[in-house]
Coordinates of C-alpha atoms in Angstrom, one line a residue:
Chain A
M115 CA -26.8 -17.5 97.1
R116 CA -30.2 -18.8 97.4
T117 CA -29.9 -19.7 101.1
L118 CA -28.5 -16.2 101.6
K119 CA -31.6 -14.8 100.0
N120 CA -33.9 -17.0 102.1
A121 CA -32.1 -15.9 105.3
G122 CA -32.5 -12.3 104.3
R123 CA -36.2 -12.8 103.7
S124 CA -36.9 -14.5 107.0
L125 CA -34.9 -11.7 108.7
L126 CA -37.1 -9.2 106.9
F127 CA -40.2 -11.1 108.1
L128 CA -38.8 -11.2 111.6
F129 CA -37.9 -7.6 112.0
G130 CA -39.9 -5.9 109.3
L131 CA -43.1 -5.2 111.1
P132 CA -41.5 -4.3 114.5
A133 CA -39.2 -1.9 112.7
A134 CA -42.2 -0.3 110.8
L135 CA -44.2 0.0 114.0
L136 CA -41.3 1.6 115.9
A137 CA -40.8 4.0 113.0
L138 CA -44.5 4.9 113.1
W139 CA -44.3 5.5 116.9
W140 CA -41.2 7.6 116.5
W141 CA -42.8 9.7 113.8
M142 CA -46.1 10.1 115.6
A143 CA -44.5 11.0 118.9
A144 CA -42.1 13.4 117.3
R145 CA -45.1 15.2 115.6
S146 CA -47.6 15.2 118.4
D147 CA -45.2 16.2 121.2
S148 CA -47.8 15.0 123.7
F149 CA -46.5 14.8 127.3
Y150 CA -47.7 11.2 127.7
Y151 CA -46.1 9.8 124.6
P152 CA -42.5 10.8 124.6
T153 CA -40.3 10.1 121.6
L154 CA -38.6 6.8 121.4
D155 CA -35.1 8.2 121.8
K156 CA -36.1 9.7 125.1
I157 CA -37.5 6.4 126.2
L158 CA -34.4 4.6 125.1
T159 CA -32.1 7.1 126.9
A160 CA -34.3 6.7 130.0
F161 CA -34.1 3.0 129.6
G162 CA -30.3 3.0 129.7
D163 CA -30.2 5.6 132.5
T164 CA -32.8 3.9 134.6
W165 CA -32.4 0.2 134.3
L166 CA -28.7 -0.3 133.5
S167 CA -27.5 1.3 136.7
R168 CA -28.2 0.6 140.4
R169 CA -31.8 -0.3 139.7
I170 CA -30.9 -3.6 138.1
T171 CA -29.7 -4.9 141.4
D172 CA -32.2 -3.0 143.6
D173 CA -35.4 -3.6 141.6
V174 CA -35.1 -6.0 138.7
L175 CA -33.2 -8.8 140.4
P176 CA -35.4 -9.0 143.6
S177 CA -38.4 -9.1 141.3
L178 CA -37.0 -11.9 139.2
A179 CA -36.0 -13.8 142.3
R180 CA -39.6 -13.6 143.7
L181 CA -41.0 -14.6 140.3
A182 CA -38.7 -17.6 140.2
A183 CA -39.5 -18.7 143.8
G184 CA -43.2 -18.3 143.2
Y185 CA -43.3 -20.0 139.9
A186 CA -41.2 -22.9 141.2
G187 CA -43.4 -23.3 144.2
A188 CA -46.5 -23.3 142.0
V189 CA -45.0 -26.0 139.7
V190 CA -44.0 -28.2 142.6
I191 CA -47.3 -27.9 144.4
G192 CA -49.4 -28.0 141.3
V193 CA -47.8 -31.1 139.8
G194 CA -47.6 -32.9 143.2
L195 CA -51.2 -32.3 144.2
G196 CA -52.3 -32.8 140.6
V197 CA -50.8 -36.3 140.4
L198 CA -52.4 -37.2 143.7
L199 CA -55.8 -35.9 142.9
G200 CA -55.7 -37.1 139.3
S201 CA -55.0 -40.7 140.4
H202 CA -57.6 -41.0 143.1
R203 CA -61.1 -40.6 141.9
R204 CA -62.9 -40.2 145.2
I205 CA -60.5 -37.6 146.6
R206 CA -60.9 -35.7 143.4
A207 CA -64.7 -35.8 143.7
L208 CA -64.4 -34.5 147.2
F209 CA -62.3 -31.5 146.4
E210 CA -63.5 -30.7 142.9
P211 CA -66.1 -28.0 143.7
V212 CA -63.8 -26.4 146.2
L213 CA -60.9 -26.3 143.7
E214 CA -63.3 -24.9 141.1
F215 CA -64.2 -22.1 143.5
F216 CA -60.7 -21.2 144.4
R217 CA -59.6 -21.2 140.8
A218 CA -62.4 -18.8 140.0
I219 CA -61.3 -16.2 142.5
P220 CA -59.4 -13.6 140.5
P221 CA -55.9 -14.0 142.0
P222 CA -55.2 -10.3 142.5
V223 CA -58.1 -10.2 144.9
L224 CA -56.1 -12.4 147.3
I225 CA -53.4 -9.7 147.6
P226 CA -55.3 -7.7 150.3
V227 CA -56.1 -11.0 152.1
L228 CA -52.6 -12.2 152.1
M229 CA -51.3 -8.8 153.0
L230 CA -53.3 -9.2 156.1
V231 CA -52.1 -12.6 156.9
S232 CA -48.4 -12.5 156.0
G233 CA -47.5 -8.8 156.1
I234 CA -46.1 -7.0 153.0
G235 CA -42.7 -8.7 152.8
D236 CA -41.3 -11.0 150.2
R237 CA -43.2 -13.9 151.6
M238 CA -46.5 -12.3 150.8
K239 CA -45.5 -11.7 147.2
I240 CA -44.3 -15.3 146.8
V241 CA -47.4 -16.6 148.3
V242 CA -49.5 -14.4 146.0
I243 CA -47.7 -15.7 143.0
I244 CA -48.0 -19.3 144.1
S245 CA -51.7 -19.0 145.0
G246 CA -52.5 -17.4 141.7
S247 CA -50.5 -19.5 139.3
V248 CA -50.9 -22.9 140.9
W249 CA -54.4 -23.4 139.4
P250 CA -53.7 -23.9 135.7
I251 CA -50.9 -26.3 136.6
L252 CA -52.9 -28.2 139.2
L253 CA -56.1 -28.5 137.0
N254 CA -54.2 -29.4 133.9
T255 CA -52.2 -32.0 135.7
I256 CA -55.3 -33.6 137.1
E257 CA -56.8 -33.6 133.7
G258 CA -53.6 -35.1 132.1
V259 CA -53.3 -37.8 134.8
R260 CA -56.9 -38.9 134.5
A261 CA -56.7 -39.0 130.8
I262 CA -53.9 -41.6 130.8
D263 CA -54.6 -44.2 128.2
E264 CA -56.1 -47.2 130.0
V265 CA -54.2 -49.7 127.9
L266 CA -51.0 -48.0 128.9
A267 CA -52.0 -48.0 132.5
D268 CA -52.9 -51.7 132.3
T269 CA -49.7 -52.5 130.6
A270 CA -47.7 -50.7 133.2
R271 CA -49.6 -52.7 135.9
C272 CA -48.8 -56.0 134.1
Y273 CA -45.1 -55.2 134.1
G274 CA -45.3 -54.4 137.7
L275 CA -44.5 -50.7 137.4
T276 CA -45.3 -49.1 140.7
G277 CA -44.3 -46.2 142.8
T278 CA -41.7 -43.8 141.5
A279 CA -41.0 -45.9 138.4
R280 CA -44.7 -45.7 137.5
L281 CA -44.6 -42.0 138.1
R282 CA -41.5 -41.5 136.0
R283 CA -42.2 -43.9 133.1
L284 CA -45.9 -43.6 132.8
V285 CA -47.7 -40.8 134.6
L286 CA -45.4 -37.9 134.0
P287 CA -44.7 -38.6 130.3
A288 CA -48.4 -39.3 129.6
A289 CA -49.6 -36.2 131.4
G290 CA -46.6 -34.2 130.2
P291 CA -48.2 -32.3 127.3
Q292 CA -51.1 -31.2 129.4
I293 CA -48.9 -30.3 132.4
V294 CA -46.7 -28.1 130.1
V295 CA -49.8 -26.3 128.8
G296 CA -50.7 -25.5 132.4
M297 CA -47.1 -24.4 133.1
R298 CA -47.1 -22.0 130.1
Q299 CA -50.3 -20.3 131.3
A300 CA -48.9 -20.2 134.9
L301 CA -45.8 -18.4 133.6
S302 CA -47.5 -15.4 132.3
L303 CA -49.9 -15.4 135.2
S304 CA -47.0 -15.3 137.7
L305 CA -45.4 -12.4 135.9
I306 CA -48.6 -10.5 136.1
L307 CA -49.0 -11.3 139.8
M308 CA -45.4 -10.4 140.5
V309 CA -46.1 -6.9 139.1
I310 CA -49.4 -6.5 140.8
S311 CA -48.2 -7.6 144.2
E312 CA -45.3 -5.1 143.9
M313 CA -47.6 -2.3 142.8
F314 CA -49.6 -2.8 145.9
A315 CA -47.2 -2.7 148.7
S316 CA -43.5 -2.8 148.3
S317 CA -40.4 -0.8 148.6
N318 CA -38.6 -2.2 145.7
G319 CA -39.2 -4.2 142.5
L320 CA -40.3 -3.5 139.0
G321 CA -43.9 -2.9 139.7
F322 CA -43.0 -0.6 142.5
A323 CA -40.6 1.3 140.3
I324 CA -43.1 1.7 137.5
V325 CA -45.8 3.0 139.7
E326 CA -43.4 5.4 141.4
F327 CA -42.4 6.8 138.0
Q328 CA -46.0 7.2 137.1
R329 CA -46.8 9.1 140.3
S330 CA -43.9 11.4 139.9
F331 CA -44.7 12.0 136.2
A332 CA -41.4 10.6 135.0
I333 CA -43.1 9.5 131.8
P334 CA -40.1 8.3 129.7
E335 CA -38.9 6.3 132.7
M336 CA -42.4 4.8 133.1
W337 CA -42.5 3.8 129.4
S338 CA -39.0 2.3 129.7
G339 CA -40.4 0.2 132.6
I340 CA -43.3 -1.0 130.5
L341 CA -40.8 -1.8 127.8
L342 CA -38.6 -3.8 130.2
L343 CA -41.6 -5.8 131.4
G344 CA -42.3 -6.6 127.8
L345 CA -38.8 -7.7 127.2
I346 CA -38.8 -9.9 130.4
G347 CA -42.1 -11.5 129.3
F348 CA -40.7 -12.1 125.8
A349 CA -37.5 -13.6 127.2
L350 CA -39.5 -15.8 129.5
S351 CA -41.7 -17.1 126.7
L352 CA -38.6 -17.8 124.6
L353 CA -37.0 -19.7 127.5
F354 CA -40.2 -21.7 128.0
H355 CA -40.3 -22.5 124.3
L356 CA -36.8 -23.9 124.6
F357 CA -37.8 -25.9 127.6
E358 CA -40.9 -27.2 125.9
S359 CA -39.2 -28.3 122.8
R360 CA -36.7 -30.1 124.9
V361 CA -39.2 -31.9 127.2
L362 CA -41.9 -32.4 124.6
G363 CA -39.9 -32.8 121.5
W364 CA -41.1 -36.4 121.1
Y365 CA -44.7 -35.4 121.5
H366 CA -44.6 -32.7 118.8
G367 CA -42.8 -35.0 116.5
L368 CA -45.5 -37.6 117.0
H369 CA -48.2 -35.0 116.4
R370 CA -46.6 -33.8 113.2
S371 CA -46.1 -37.3 111.8
Q372 CA -49.7 -38.2 112.6
R373 CA -50.9 -35.1 110.7
G374 CA -48.9 -36.2 107.7
E375 CA -46.4 -33.4 107.8
R376 CA -42.7 -33.7 108.0
Chain B
M62 CA -65.1 -46.0 123.7
K63 CA -63.2 -44.0 126.2
L64 CA -60.1 -44.7 124.3
Q65 CA -61.6 -43.5 121.1
Q66 CA -62.6 -40.3 122.7
R67 CA -59.1 -39.6 123.9
G68 CA -57.8 -41.0 120.7
G69 CA -54.1 -40.2 121.0
P70 CA -52.6 -36.7 120.6
G71 CA -53.2 -36.1 117.0
R72 CA -56.1 -37.5 115.0
A73 CA -55.9 -35.8 111.7
G74 CA -58.6 -33.2 111.2
A75 CA -60.0 -33.4 114.6
P76 CA -59.4 -30.1 116.3
Q77 CA -58.2 -30.4 119.8
P78 CA -59.0 -27.4 121.8
A79 CA -57.9 -29.4 124.8
E80 CA -54.3 -29.1 123.8
E81 CA -54.1 -25.4 123.8
S82 CA -56.3 -25.3 126.7
P83 CA -56.5 -23.1 129.5
P84 CA -57.4 -23.3 133.1
G85 CA -60.9 -23.5 131.8
S86 CA -60.7 -26.7 129.8
A87 CA -59.1 -28.5 132.5
T88 CA -62.2 -28.2 134.6
P89 CA -63.3 -31.7 135.2
T90 CA -67.0 -31.0 135.7
G91 CA -68.9 -33.8 137.2
P92 CA -71.3 -35.3 134.7
R93 CA -69.1 -34.8 131.7
D94 CA -67.3 -38.1 131.7
G95 CA -70.1 -40.1 133.3
E96 CA -67.6 -42.1 135.3
G97 CA -69.7 -41.8 138.4
T98 CA -73.0 -42.9 136.9
G99 CA -73.8 -46.6 136.6
P100 CA -71.5 -49.5 137.4
A101 CA -68.4 -47.9 135.8
P102 CA -65.3 -50.1 136.0
L103 CA -63.4 -47.8 138.5
P104 CA -59.9 -48.9 137.4
D105 CA -57.9 -47.1 140.0
R106 CA -58.8 -49.1 143.1
P107 CA -58.7 -52.7 143.9
A108 CA -61.9 -54.0 145.4
S109 CA -60.9 -54.8 148.9
R110 CA -60.2 -51.4 150.3
P111 CA -61.8 -50.0 153.4
A112 CA -62.9 -47.1 151.3
D113 CA -65.7 -49.3 150.0
W114 CA -68.4 -47.3 151.8
A115 CA -67.3 -44.2 149.9
R116 CA -68.0 -45.9 146.6
S117 CA -71.7 -46.0 147.1
V118 CA -71.7 -42.2 147.5
P119 CA -72.3 -40.4 144.2
D120 CA -69.7 -37.8 143.1
P121 CA -71.8 -34.7 143.5
V122 CA -72.6 -35.6 147.1
L123 CA -68.9 -35.9 147.8
G124 CA -68.4 -32.5 146.2
V125 CA -71.0 -31.0 148.6
V126 CA -69.3 -32.7 151.5
G127 CA -66.0 -31.1 150.4
I128 CA -67.6 -27.6 150.4
L129 CA -69.2 -28.3 153.8
L130 CA -65.8 -29.4 155.1
L131 CA -64.2 -26.2 153.9
A132 CA -67.0 -24.1 155.4
G133 CA -66.6 -26.0 158.6
A134 CA -62.9 -25.5 158.7
L135 CA -63.3 -21.8 158.1
E136 CA -65.7 -21.7 161.0
A137 CA -63.7 -23.9 163.4
L138 CA -60.2 -22.6 162.9
P139 CA -60.8 -19.1 164.1
R140 CA -63.1 -20.2 166.9
L141 CA -60.6 -22.7 168.2
G142 CA -58.0 -20.0 168.1
V143 CA -55.7 -21.8 165.6
V144 CA -55.9 -18.7 163.4
S145 CA -56.5 -15.3 164.8
P146 CA -60.0 -14.1 164.1
D147 CA -58.4 -10.8 163.1
Y148 CA -57.0 -12.4 160.0
L149 CA -59.7 -15.0 159.4
P150 CA -63.1 -14.3 160.8
P151 CA -65.3 -17.3 161.3
F152 CA -67.4 -18.3 158.3
S153 CA -70.7 -17.2 159.9
D154 CA -69.3 -13.7 160.2
M155 CA -68.4 -13.7 156.5
A156 CA -71.9 -14.9 155.7
S157 CA -73.6 -12.2 157.8
A158 CA -71.3 -9.6 156.2
L159 CA -72.3 -10.9 152.8
A160 CA -76.0 -10.6 153.7
D161 CA -75.3 -7.1 154.9
E162 CA -73.6 -6.2 151.6
A163 CA -76.5 -7.7 149.6
G164 CA -78.8 -5.3 151.3
R165 CA -76.9 -2.3 150.0
G166 CA -77.5 -0.6 146.7
S167 CA -73.9 0.4 146.4
F168 CA -72.9 -3.3 146.3
W169 CA -75.2 -4.0 143.4
Q170 CA -73.9 -1.0 141.6
A171 CA -70.3 -2.2 142.1
L172 CA -71.3 -5.6 140.8
L173 CA -72.9 -4.0 137.8
D174 CA -69.7 -1.9 137.2
T175 CA -67.6 -5.0 137.3
A176 CA -69.9 -6.8 135.0
K177 CA -69.9 -3.9 132.5
G178 CA -66.2 -3.8 132.3
W179 CA -66.1 -7.5 131.8
A180 CA -68.8 -7.6 129.1
Y181 CA -67.7 -4.6 127.0
G182 CA -64.1 -5.6 127.2
L183 CA -64.7 -9.2 126.3
A184 CA -67.0 -8.2 123.4
I185 CA -64.4 -5.8 121.9
A186 CA -61.6 -8.3 122.4
V187 CA -63.5 -11.2 120.8
A188 CA -64.6 -9.1 117.8
A189 CA -61.1 -7.8 117.2
G190 CA -59.5 -11.2 117.7
V191 CA -61.8 -13.0 115.3
V192 CA -61.5 -10.4 112.5
L193 CA -57.7 -10.0 112.8
G194 CA -57.2 -13.7 113.4
L195 CA -59.1 -14.8 110.3
L196 CA -57.3 -12.1 108.3
I197 CA -53.8 -12.8 109.5
G198 CA -54.3 -16.5 109.6
S199 CA -55.5 -16.9 106.0
V200 CA -52.9 -14.7 104.4
G201 CA -49.5 -16.3 104.6
F202 CA -47.6 -13.1 104.1
L203 CA -49.4 -11.4 107.1
R204 CA -48.9 -14.5 109.2
R205 CA -45.1 -14.4 108.7
A206 CA -44.9 -10.7 109.0
T207 CA -46.8 -10.4 112.3
A208 CA -45.4 -13.5 114.0
S209 CA -42.5 -11.7 115.8
T210 CA -44.6 -8.7 116.8
I211 CA -47.4 -10.9 118.2
E212 CA -44.8 -12.9 120.1
F213 CA -43.4 -9.7 121.5
L214 CA -46.6 -8.0 122.5
R215 CA -48.4 -11.0 123.9
P216 CA -46.3 -11.6 126.9
I217 CA -46.4 -7.9 128.0
P218 CA -48.4 -8.2 131.2
S219 CA -51.4 -6.0 130.8
V220 CA -51.0 -4.7 134.3
A221 CA -47.9 -3.0 133.0
L222 CA -50.3 -0.7 131.2
V223 CA -51.9 0.4 134.5
P224 CA -49.8 3.6 134.9
L225 CA -50.4 4.5 131.3
A226 CA -54.2 3.9 131.6
V227 CA -54.3 6.0 134.8
L228 CA -52.4 8.9 133.2
V229 CA -54.3 8.9 130.0
Y230 CA -57.9 7.9 131.0
G231 CA -58.0 8.5 134.7
T232 CA -60.0 6.1 136.8
G233 CA -63.0 5.7 134.6
L234 CA -64.4 2.8 132.6
Q235 CA -62.1 3.5 129.7
S236 CA -58.9 2.7 131.5
K237 CA -60.5 -0.5 132.8
L238 CA -61.4 -1.4 129.3
L239 CA -57.9 -0.7 128.0
L240 CA -56.5 -3.3 130.4
V241 CA -59.4 -5.8 129.9
V242 CA -59.3 -5.6 126.1
Y243 CA -55.5 -5.8 125.9
A244 CA -55.4 -8.9 128.1
S245 CA -58.3 -10.8 126.7
F246 CA -57.5 -10.1 123.0
W247 CA -54.5 -12.4 122.8
P248 CA -56.1 -15.7 123.8
V249 CA -58.8 -15.1 121.1
L250 CA -56.3 -14.1 118.5
L251 CA -53.9 -17.0 119.1
Q252 CA -56.7 -19.6 119.2
V253 CA -58.2 -18.3 115.9
L254 CA -54.7 -18.3 114.3
H255 CA -54.2 -21.9 115.5
G256 CA -57.6 -22.8 114.2
V257 CA -57.0 -21.4 110.8
Q258 CA -53.8 -23.4 110.7
D259 CA -55.5 -26.6 111.5
V260 CA -57.7 -26.8 108.4
D261 CA -57.3 -30.3 107.1
P262 CA -54.8 -30.4 104.2
V263 CA -57.0 -32.8 102.2
A264 CA -60.1 -30.7 102.7
R265 CA -58.1 -27.6 101.7
D266 CA -56.8 -29.2 98.5
T267 CA -60.3 -30.4 97.7
A268 CA -61.7 -26.9 98.1
A269 CA -58.9 -25.6 95.9
S270 CA -59.6 -28.2 93.2
Y271 CA -63.3 -27.3 93.2
R272 CA -62.3 -23.6 93.0
F273 CA -64.3 -22.5 96.0
T274 CA -64.5 -18.8 96.3
V275 CA -62.8 -17.1 99.2
W276 CA -66.1 -16.5 100.9
T277 CA -67.3 -20.1 100.5
R278 CA -64.0 -21.3 101.7
L279 CA -64.2 -19.1 104.7
R280 CA -67.7 -20.1 105.5
H281 CA -67.6 -23.8 104.9
L282 CA -64.0 -24.8 105.5
V283 CA -62.1 -22.3 107.7
W284 CA -65.0 -21.3 110.0
P285 CA -66.1 -24.8 111.1
T286 CA -62.5 -25.8 111.8
T287 CA -61.8 -22.6 113.7
L288 CA -64.9 -22.5 115.8
P289 CA -63.8 -25.0 118.4
Y290 CA -60.6 -23.2 118.8
L291 CA -62.4 -19.9 119.0
M292 CA -64.7 -21.1 121.7
T293 CA -61.7 -22.2 123.8
G294 CA -60.3 -18.7 123.3
V295 CA -63.5 -17.1 124.3
R296 CA -63.7 -19.2 127.4
L297 CA -60.1 -18.3 128.3
S298 CA -60.7 -14.7 127.6
A299 CA -63.9 -14.6 129.7
S300 CA -62.0 -15.5 132.8
V301 CA -59.1 -13.3 131.9
A302 CA -61.4 -10.4 131.4
L303 CA -63.0 -10.9 134.8
I304 CA -59.6 -11.0 136.4
L305 CA -58.4 -7.9 134.7
S306 CA -61.6 -6.1 135.3
I307 CA -61.4 -6.7 139.1
S308 CA -57.6 -6.1 139.2
A309 CA -58.1 -2.8 137.4
E310 CA -60.6 -1.8 140.1
L311 CA -58.2 -2.9 142.8
L312 CA -55.2 -1.1 141.4
I313 CA -56.7 2.0 139.7
G314 CA -59.7 2.4 141.9
S315 CA -62.2 2.5 139.2
P316 CA -65.6 1.7 140.7
G317 CA -66.5 -2.0 141.1
L318 CA -66.0 -5.0 143.3
G319 CA -62.2 -4.6 143.3
S320 CA -62.2 -1.1 144.7
R321 CA -64.8 -2.2 147.3
I322 CA -62.4 -5.0 148.4
A323 CA -59.6 -2.5 148.7
L324 CA -61.8 -0.1 150.7
A325 CA -62.9 -2.9 153.0
Q326 CA -59.3 -3.9 153.6
A327 CA -58.2 -0.4 154.3
G328 CA -61.2 0.2 156.6
N329 CA -60.4 -3.0 158.5
A330 CA -63.7 -4.5 157.7
I331 CA -62.2 -7.9 157.4
A332 CA -65.3 -10.0 157.3
T333 CA -66.7 -7.8 154.5
M334 CA -63.5 -8.2 152.6
Y335 CA -63.7 -11.9 152.7
A336 CA -67.4 -11.8 151.8
L337 CA -66.5 -9.8 148.7
V338 CA -63.7 -12.2 147.8
I339 CA -66.3 -15.0 148.0
V340 CA -68.5 -13.0 145.6
T341 CA -65.7 -12.6 143.1
G342 CA -65.1 -16.3 143.3
A343 CA -68.8 -17.0 142.7
L344 CA -68.7 -14.6 139.8
G345 CA -65.8 -16.5 138.4
V346 CA -67.6 -19.8 138.7
L347 CA -70.6 -18.3 137.0
V348 CA -68.5 -17.0 134.1
N349 CA -66.9 -20.5 133.6
V350 CA -70.3 -22.2 133.7
L351 CA -71.8 -19.8 131.2
A352 CA -68.8 -20.0 128.9
R353 CA -69.0 -23.8 129.0
A354 CA -72.8 -23.8 128.3
L355 CA -72.2 -21.5 125.3
E356 CA -69.5 -23.7 124.0
R357 CA -71.7 -26.8 124.3
R358 CA -74.5 -25.0 122.4
V359 CA -72.4 -23.5 119.7
L360 CA -70.4 -26.7 119.1
S361 CA -73.3 -29.2 119.5
W362 CA -72.5 -30.5 116.1
H363 CA -68.8 -31.1 116.9
T364 CA -67.4 -34.5 117.7
S365 CA -65.8 -33.5 121.0
V366 CA -69.2 -32.4 122.3
R367 CA -71.2 -35.3 120.7
T368 CA -68.9 -38.0 122.1
E369 CA -69.2 -36.4 125.5
A370 CA -73.0 -36.7 125.3
V371 CA -72.8 -40.4 124.2
T372 CA -70.3 -41.8 126.6

């Protein structure tokens, strides 16, 4: 009985505020009948009509594929380069200011540049995503690798751990928490860049569709697109949470026990 | 002493902005760790490498060499015909285009517009984030009730709001601010929430047994714990706000550096476009440096900054 009550309470906490906010939206939209804020049932109908039909294969899936390709590229390049630069001090010193500068360029600015160089196809979009979201991963990896505990590093050296074994047993686990922080930031950044690059020049994709709706004043459809982007972002952050608790479970456990919690 | 500073993932009580940290915190700025000064042990290289000559060069000099190498490559690649100059004009062209731009009033106006969007947006986001974060963080009920909503709203990419902003506010400052505030609000809010959570349990119990008032508790217990987290949030938000300010200009066409870049590209003024991109990068570096300086000032009492100064 008690567990049932507890479960009910946590469900209430989970859905209470969203439900209240949705109700508020519904009520305000129904009263104001403003053109720009359609009622929720219109948006939901539009959502079903728009995204559950042909568009899911025409727009949503290509977008997600570009996102996946760009993000994967950013992770591979970021971690690879990061480990290299993190473990060689002089190379790091050579490239540090340059990296700082490139990191500071707002990624969307690169879209016109990359459009020039690689056209407006899928390749441009993937390159934009990579070139924007590689920085948090790269810099966090560098930081993580150079912060490896010296005692651990010495121990690894004494045991003759070198090459891939050193990478797998020492470097990646030790830098792991920091790398994951970078990957989390890169995830939201790559979603943003995917949308922006499609808004700019594209003939399909989510960003393209949303802008098209806006230009043709298909307001409920536009709202449903915003909603869909929110859902995708939410789903991605859930997935990442799962991934993180898998990969870094040991780390969070350690953290908690050191803080004297359970 | 190095070890002590890095001290394992979870020293009780010591806030660790580094863990939640952002592109920003991972910026290994030169003098911070002092590795390059003095006869540091240099653990990563055995002594008998041919790179010995490089060791005598101090780090900042190497950094300058890196920048010069980049500039040299930018100059050489198009001149040698490796890359078409139509795509990548030589560096000297970019520099002269930059000098050209600097002579124009409209360029400075655009810079001012961008800076305005950044500053107003950041100020609003930080104020709202601090107030809401302290409120939500200190009241358990609110924290539980808002968790799911925050988790849902946070990942909505703010560029998704572009069409809405255009429809409702047109291309003015307001629509830029909508995007900037939305995007830079979340890092601040989340960092403050984390910070409030991180109050040391022992200190909290002590405060409770001394019957501190709410205000005293906020002032002397919660605020000092939260401040390092907040500063990390501010630093993150500062660069996010710049990114969004410029993207808004690029996408919506509100006046600023972003729209100038779009114009330059559309008008095939390639060297000018690159020059403006360089300006945005420099602006980003400036924002980072300023945010770091602010952090160091505000947190001068805090262990993380003090140890940095000592080592």
